[in-house]
Amino acid sequence: MRTLFEPVALGALTAPNRVIMAPMTRGRATRDHIPTAIMAGYYAQRASAGLIISEAIGISRQGLGWPYAPGLWSDEQVEAWTPVTRAVHDRGGRIVAQLWHMGRMAHSALTGEQPVSSSATTTPGDAHTYDGRKPYEVARPLAAEELLDIAGDYVSAARNAIAAGFDGVQIHPANGQLIDQFLRNNSNLRSDDYGGSIKNRLRLLKLVTRAVASAIGAGRTSVRLSPNGETYGVDDSDPTPLFTAAADLLNTIGIAFLELKEASPAGTFVSTEVPRQSPMMRKYFKGPLVLNSDYDLARAQADLDSGLADAISFGRPFLANPDLVRRLQDRAPLNPAEESTLYSQGAEGYTDYPTLPDIRAVA
Ligand SMILES: Cc1cc2nc3c(=O)[nH]c(=O)nc-3n(C[C@H](O)[C@H](O)[C@H](O)COP(=O)(O)O)c2cc1C
């Protein structure tokens, strides 16, 4: 029987345990999207994770519409990421960079241009900007030639990630972001080679994943999908054929691992009645499968035992418990995550969550 605390090969990487840190945007970079020193401390505190998947990192100014989120398109950003990855490695950890283009979720107040997407659609609700919340804007449909440039931006961000010392990257076609806007049929209304059939809607995912894998190696390239339920207005009327085809495609490319963020009816992050797709996708994706959302120790071990998952990624539990691996191992209680400081700047609710020894020292 495999336990959460045994090693697992994830492509070119070996994780010493199967407790992965899920990607989480924390808004601690500068206004110009440059990583800051405090981020090195935050990630280093969590270096006992089998693998850290970083917060989403913008591949281009066009694709980054989140205040104080970091990017990876300039030399200055590469230089500023280097101490972050070094701090994780110095503590014995591993970290991959989640690469992000938000598509229609970006806002001109941050990017200086109309957001882009598969089609002229609008994300429901309001975007976060430096001047508070503003309604999302209608997107400009991308021309087919521009998609080659976007794949090029993914490749340069992936090369920059390796130059900055990351151990690999995770492409982010989940959660209603740009590639997800091409995958699912309520946001992709195109009639060219990138729209309509499942094969066509998968084309951008294929283009980007192949390009990144050939630039930095498939063994250092992973992908995250959120196959069940709506996120930021992006949804598909028939997810199983789409996401089993995506699993098959990614299996053929031979990526390092596939991570699935799956909602459930009682989900505390996102809830949905649409069934989990992992049991069906597992039949097509033969590489390591990492599952996420609302896991605790018992559920995590059950999904390893059944063979559904090879590892589990934890979001909020890792955010609030830098020593999560140890706590799960000791069956110790967990600190709850504080909502008000999720995206605030500074150390509060970021690097000041106590570890078990901290708590015992003051008890
Ligand atoms: C503060 C916060 C920021 C997040 N940012 C990202 C992100 O940048 N990229 C991403 O793919 N998911 C992001 N997520 C989703 C998490 O990776 C994860 O899917 C979610 O928290 C559910 O897992 P959990 O129940 O273990 O927390 C974020 C979640 C939170 C709470």
PDB file of N, CA and C and ligand atoms in Angstrom, residues 22-26 54-57 98 100 170 172 174-175 177 224 259 261-262 268-270 292-295 313-319 342-343, ligand 1:
ATOM      1  N   ALA A  22      -0.579  23.060  -3.731  1.00  0.00           N
ATOM      2  CA  ALA A  22      -1.349  23.523  -4.900  1.00  0.00           C
ATOM      3  C   ALA A  22      -1.003  24.985  -5.199  1.00  0.00           C
ATOM      4  N   PRO A  23      -1.161  25.392  -6.471  1.00  0.00           N
ATOM      5  CA  PRO A  23      -0.842  26.779  -6.835  1.00  0.00           C
ATOM      6  C   PRO A  23      -1.801  27.764  -6.179  1.00  0.00           C
ATOM      7  N   MET A  24      -1.256  28.835  -5.581  1.00  0.00           N
ATOM      8  CA  MET A  24      -2.114  29.849  -4.959  1.00  0.00           C
ATOM      9  C   MET A  24      -1.584  31.255  -5.163  1.00  0.00           C
ATOM     10  N   THR A  25      -2.377  32.058  -5.851  1.00  0.00           N
ATOM     11  CA  THR A  25      -2.098  33.481  -6.043  1.00  0.00           C
ATOM     12  C   THR A  25      -2.148  34.171  -4.689  1.00  0.00           C
ATOM     13  N   ARG A  26      -1.122  34.959  -4.353  1.00  0.00           N
ATOM     14  CA  ARG A  26      -1.103  35.602  -3.043  1.00  0.00           C
ATOM     15  C   ARG A  26      -0.873  37.115  -3.118  1.00  0.00           C
ATOM     16  N   SER A  54       3.994  26.791  -7.783  1.00  0.00           N
ATOM     17  CA  SER A  54       3.956  28.205  -7.407  1.00  0.00           C
ATOM     18  C   SER A  54       2.580  28.802  -7.678  1.00  0.00           C
ATOM     19  N   GLU A  55       2.350  29.969  -7.122  1.00  0.00           N
ATOM     20  CA  GLU A  55       1.223  30.809  -7.524  1.00  0.00           C
ATOM     21  C   GLU A  55       1.255  31.002  -9.039  1.00  0.00           C
ATOM     22  N   ALA A  56       0.117  31.323  -9.646  1.00  0.00           N
ATOM     23  CA  ALA A  56       0.077  31.574 -11.086  1.00  0.00           C
ATOM     24  C   ALA A  56       0.981  32.769 -11.412  1.00  0.00           C
ATOM     25  N   ILE A  57       1.789  32.613 -12.471  1.00  0.00           N
ATOM     26  CA  ILE A  57       2.773  33.634 -12.860  1.00  0.00           C
ATOM     27  C   ILE A  57       2.464  34.057 -14.296  1.00  0.00           C
ATOM     28  N   GLN A  98       3.839  27.895 -12.061  1.00  0.00           N
ATOM     29  CA  GLN A  98       2.561  27.794 -12.795  1.00  0.00           C
ATOM     30  C   GLN A  98       2.455  28.988 -13.752  1.00  0.00           C
ATOM     31  N   TRP A 100       0.637  31.427 -16.554  1.00  0.00           N
ATOM     32  CA  TRP A 100      -0.730  31.951 -16.577  1.00  0.00           C
ATOM     33  C   TRP A 100      -0.952  32.947 -17.692  1.00  0.00           C
ATOM     34  N   GLN A 170       4.217  24.436 -14.708  1.00  0.00           N
ATOM     35  CA  GLN A 170       2.871  23.888 -14.870  1.00  0.00           C
ATOM     36  C   GLN A 170       2.087  24.850 -15.769  1.00  0.00           C
ATOM     37  N   HIS A 172      -1.318  26.335 -17.153  1.00  0.00           N
ATOM     38  CA  HIS A 172      -2.555  26.528 -16.371  1.00  0.00           C
ATOM     39  C   HIS A 172      -3.778  26.700 -17.274  1.00  0.00           C
ATOM     40  N   ALA A 174      -6.717  25.702 -16.470  1.00  0.00           N
ATOM     41  CA  ALA A 174      -7.839  25.402 -15.566  1.00  0.00           C
ATOM     42  C   ALA A 174      -8.584  26.690 -15.222  1.00  0.00           C
ATOM     43  N   ASN A 175      -9.630  26.560 -14.389  1.00  0.00           N
ATOM     44  CA  ASN A 175     -10.268  27.701 -13.714  1.00  0.00           C
ATOM     45  C   ASN A 175     -10.710  28.834 -14.630  1.00  0.00           C
ATOM     46  N   GLN A 177      -9.314  30.163 -17.255  1.00  0.00           N
ATOM     47  CA  GLN A 177      -8.262  31.029 -17.808  1.00  0.00           C
ATOM     48  C   GLN A 177      -8.194  30.840 -19.334  1.00  0.00           C
ATOM     49  N   ARG A 224      -2.411  21.663 -15.415  1.00  0.00           N
ATOM     50  CA  ARG A 224      -3.546  21.627 -14.474  1.00  0.00           C
ATOM     51  C   ARG A 224      -4.839  21.834 -15.253  1.00  0.00           C
ATOM     52  N   GLU A 259      -2.451  17.549 -13.040  1.00  0.00           N
ATOM     53  CA  GLU A 259      -3.144  17.878 -11.785  1.00  0.00           C
ATOM     54  C   GLU A 259      -4.585  18.260 -12.119  1.00  0.00           C
ATOM     55  N   LYS A 261      -8.073  19.910 -10.573  1.00  0.00           N
ATOM     56  CA  LYS A 261      -8.818  20.572  -9.504  1.00  0.00           C
ATOM     57  C   LYS A 261     -10.271  20.196  -9.716  1.00  0.00           C
ATOM     58  N   GLU A 262     -10.799  19.373  -8.829  1.00  0.00           N
ATOM     59  CA  GLU A 262     -12.165  18.872  -9.024  1.00  0.00           C
ATOM     60  C   GLU A 262     -13.086  19.405  -7.935  1.00  0.00           C
ATOM     61  N   THR A 268     -15.871  23.382  -0.720  1.00  0.00           N
ATOM     62  CA  THR A 268     -15.798  24.659  -0.013  1.00  0.00           C
ATOM     63  C   THR A 268     -15.061  25.708  -0.835  1.00  0.00           C
ATOM     64  N   PHE A 269     -14.396  25.303  -1.932  1.00  0.00           N
ATOM     65  CA  PHE A 269     -13.739  26.284  -2.806  1.00  0.00           C
ATOM     66  C   PHE A 269     -14.659  26.567  -3.990  1.00  0.00           C
ATOM     67  N   VAL A 270     -15.032  25.508  -4.715  1.00  0.00           N
ATOM     68  CA  VAL A 270     -16.054  25.613  -5.769  1.00  0.00           C
ATOM     69  C   VAL A 270     -16.940  24.383  -5.601  1.00  0.00           C
ATOM     70  N   ASN A 292      -6.908  17.330  -6.473  1.00  0.00           N
ATOM     71  CA  ASN A 292      -6.991  18.498  -5.583  1.00  0.00           C
ATOM     72  C   ASN A 292      -8.450  18.857  -5.264  1.00  0.00           C
ATOM     73  N   SER A 293      -8.608  19.505  -4.159  1.00  0.00           N
ATOM     74  CA  SER A 293      -9.802  20.192  -3.630  1.00  0.00           C
ATOM     75  C   SER A 293     -10.406  19.471  -2.445  1.00  0.00           C
ATOM     76  N   ASP A 294     -10.374  20.194  -1.332  1.00  0.00           N
ATOM     77  CA  ASP A 294     -11.040  19.743  -0.114  1.00  0.00           C
ATOM     78  C   ASP A 294     -10.541  18.399   0.401  1.00  0.00           C
ATOM     79  N   TYR A 295      -9.266  18.112   0.194  1.00  0.00           N
ATOM     80  CA  TYR A 295      -8.731  16.844   0.733  1.00  0.00           C
ATOM     81  C   TYR A 295      -8.328  16.999   2.191  1.00  0.00           C
ATOM     82  N   SER A 313      -2.737  17.311  -4.060  1.00  0.00           N
ATOM     83  CA  SER A 313      -2.270  18.675  -3.798  1.00  0.00           C
ATOM     84  C   SER A 313      -3.237  19.374  -2.850  1.00  0.00           C
ATOM     85  N   PHE A 314      -2.644  20.124  -1.930  1.00  0.00           N
ATOM     86  CA  PHE A 314      -3.398  20.824  -0.886  1.00  0.00           C
ATOM     87  C   PHE A 314      -3.190  22.324  -1.077  1.00  0.00           C
ATOM     88  N   GLY A 315      -4.292  23.076  -1.117  1.00  0.00           N
ATOM     89  CA  GLY A 315      -4.210  24.518  -1.265  1.00  0.00           C
ATOM     90  C   GLY A 315      -4.254  25.200   0.087  1.00  0.00           C
ATOM     91  N   ARG A 316      -5.475  25.517   0.556  1.00  0.00           N
ATOM     92  CA  ARG A 316      -5.611  26.268   1.818  1.00  0.00           C
ATOM     93  C   ARG A 316      -4.917  25.605   2.998  1.00  0.00           C
ATOM     94  N   PRO A 317      -4.925  24.252   3.111  1.00  0.00           N
ATOM     95  CA  PRO A 317      -4.188  23.672   4.247  1.00  0.00           C
ATOM     96  C   PRO A 317      -2.689  24.020   4.213  1.00  0.00           C
ATOM     97  N   PHE A 318      -2.093  24.122   3.008  1.00  0.00           N
ATOM     98  CA  PHE A 318      -0.668  24.474   2.929  1.00  0.00           C
ATOM     99  C   PHE A 318      -0.445  25.952   3.191  1.00  0.00           C
ATOM    100  N   LEU A 319      -1.409  26.760   2.737  1.00  0.00           N
ATOM    101  CA  LEU A 319      -1.311  28.200   2.946  1.00  0.00           C
ATOM    102  C   LEU A 319      -1.204  28.495   4.450  1.00  0.00           C
ATOM    103  N   LEU A 342      -5.760  36.681   2.337  1.00  0.00           N
ATOM    104  CA  LEU A 342      -5.372  35.807   1.219  1.00  0.00           C
ATOM    105  C   LEU A 342      -4.576  36.580   0.168  1.00  0.00           C
ATOM    106  N   TYR A 343      -5.059  37.777  -0.181  1.00  0.00           N
ATOM    107  CA  TYR A 343      -4.442  38.552  -1.275  1.00  0.00           C
ATOM    108  C   TYR A 343      -3.909  39.895  -0.789  1.00  0.00           C
TER     109      TYR A 343
HETATM  110  C1  LIG B   1      -5.870  32.233  -2.125  1.00  0.00           C
HETATM  111  C2  LIG B   1      -6.017  31.250  -3.262  1.00  0.00           C
HETATM  112  C3  LIG B   1      -5.390  31.506  -4.458  1.00  0.00           C
HETATM  113  C4  LIG B   1      -5.482  30.587  -5.517  1.00  0.00           C
HETATM  114  N1  LIG B   1      -4.786  30.822  -6.668  1.00  0.00           N
HETATM  115  C5  LIG B   1      -4.717  29.871  -7.624  1.00  0.00           C
HETATM  116  C6  LIG B   1      -3.817  30.002  -8.718  1.00  0.00           C
HETATM  117  O1  LIG B   1      -3.041  30.962  -8.819  1.00  0.00           O
HETATM  118  N2  LIG B   1      -3.822  29.008  -9.649  1.00  0.00           N
HETATM  119  C7  LIG B   1      -4.645  27.921  -9.572  1.00  0.00           C
HETATM  120  O2  LIG B   1      -4.616  27.052 -10.454  1.00  0.00           O
HETATM  121  N3  LIG B   1      -5.488  27.758  -8.517  1.00  0.00           N
HETATM  122  C8  LIG B   1      -5.506  28.679  -7.540  1.00  0.00           C
HETATM  123  N4  LIG B   1      -6.279  28.477  -6.413  1.00  0.00           N
HETATM  124  C9  LIG B   1      -7.000  27.197  -6.245  1.00  0.00           C
HETATM  125  C10 LIG B   1      -6.154  26.217  -5.403  1.00  0.00           C
HETATM  126  O3  LIG B   1      -5.020  25.781  -6.113  1.00  0.00           O
HETATM  127  C11 LIG B   1      -6.987  24.972  -5.025  1.00  0.00           C
HETATM  128  O4  LIG B   1      -7.471  24.409  -6.207  1.00  0.00           O
HETATM  129  C12 LIG B   1      -8.154  25.307  -4.099  1.00  0.00           C
HETATM  130  O5  LIG B   1      -7.696  26.052  -2.974  1.00  0.00           O
HETATM  131  C13 LIG B   1      -8.845  24.022  -3.604  1.00  0.00           C
HETATM  132  O6  LIG B   1      -7.917  23.217  -2.905  1.00  0.00           O
HETATM  133  P1  LIG B   1      -7.962  23.114  -1.280  1.00  0.00           P
HETATM  134  O7  LIG B   1      -9.349  22.630  -0.940  1.00  0.00           O
HETATM  135  O8  LIG B   1      -6.882  22.130  -0.928  1.00  0.00           O
HETATM  136  O9  LIG B   1      -7.711  24.507  -0.749  1.00  0.00           O
HETATM  137  C14 LIG B   1      -6.241  29.406  -5.357  1.00  0.00           C
HETATM  138  C15 LIG B   1      -6.884  29.164  -4.147  1.00  0.00           C
HETATM  139  C16 LIG B   1      -6.779  30.060  -3.103  1.00  0.00           C
HETATM  140  C17 LIG B   1      -7.440  29.743  -1.775  1.00  0.00           C
END
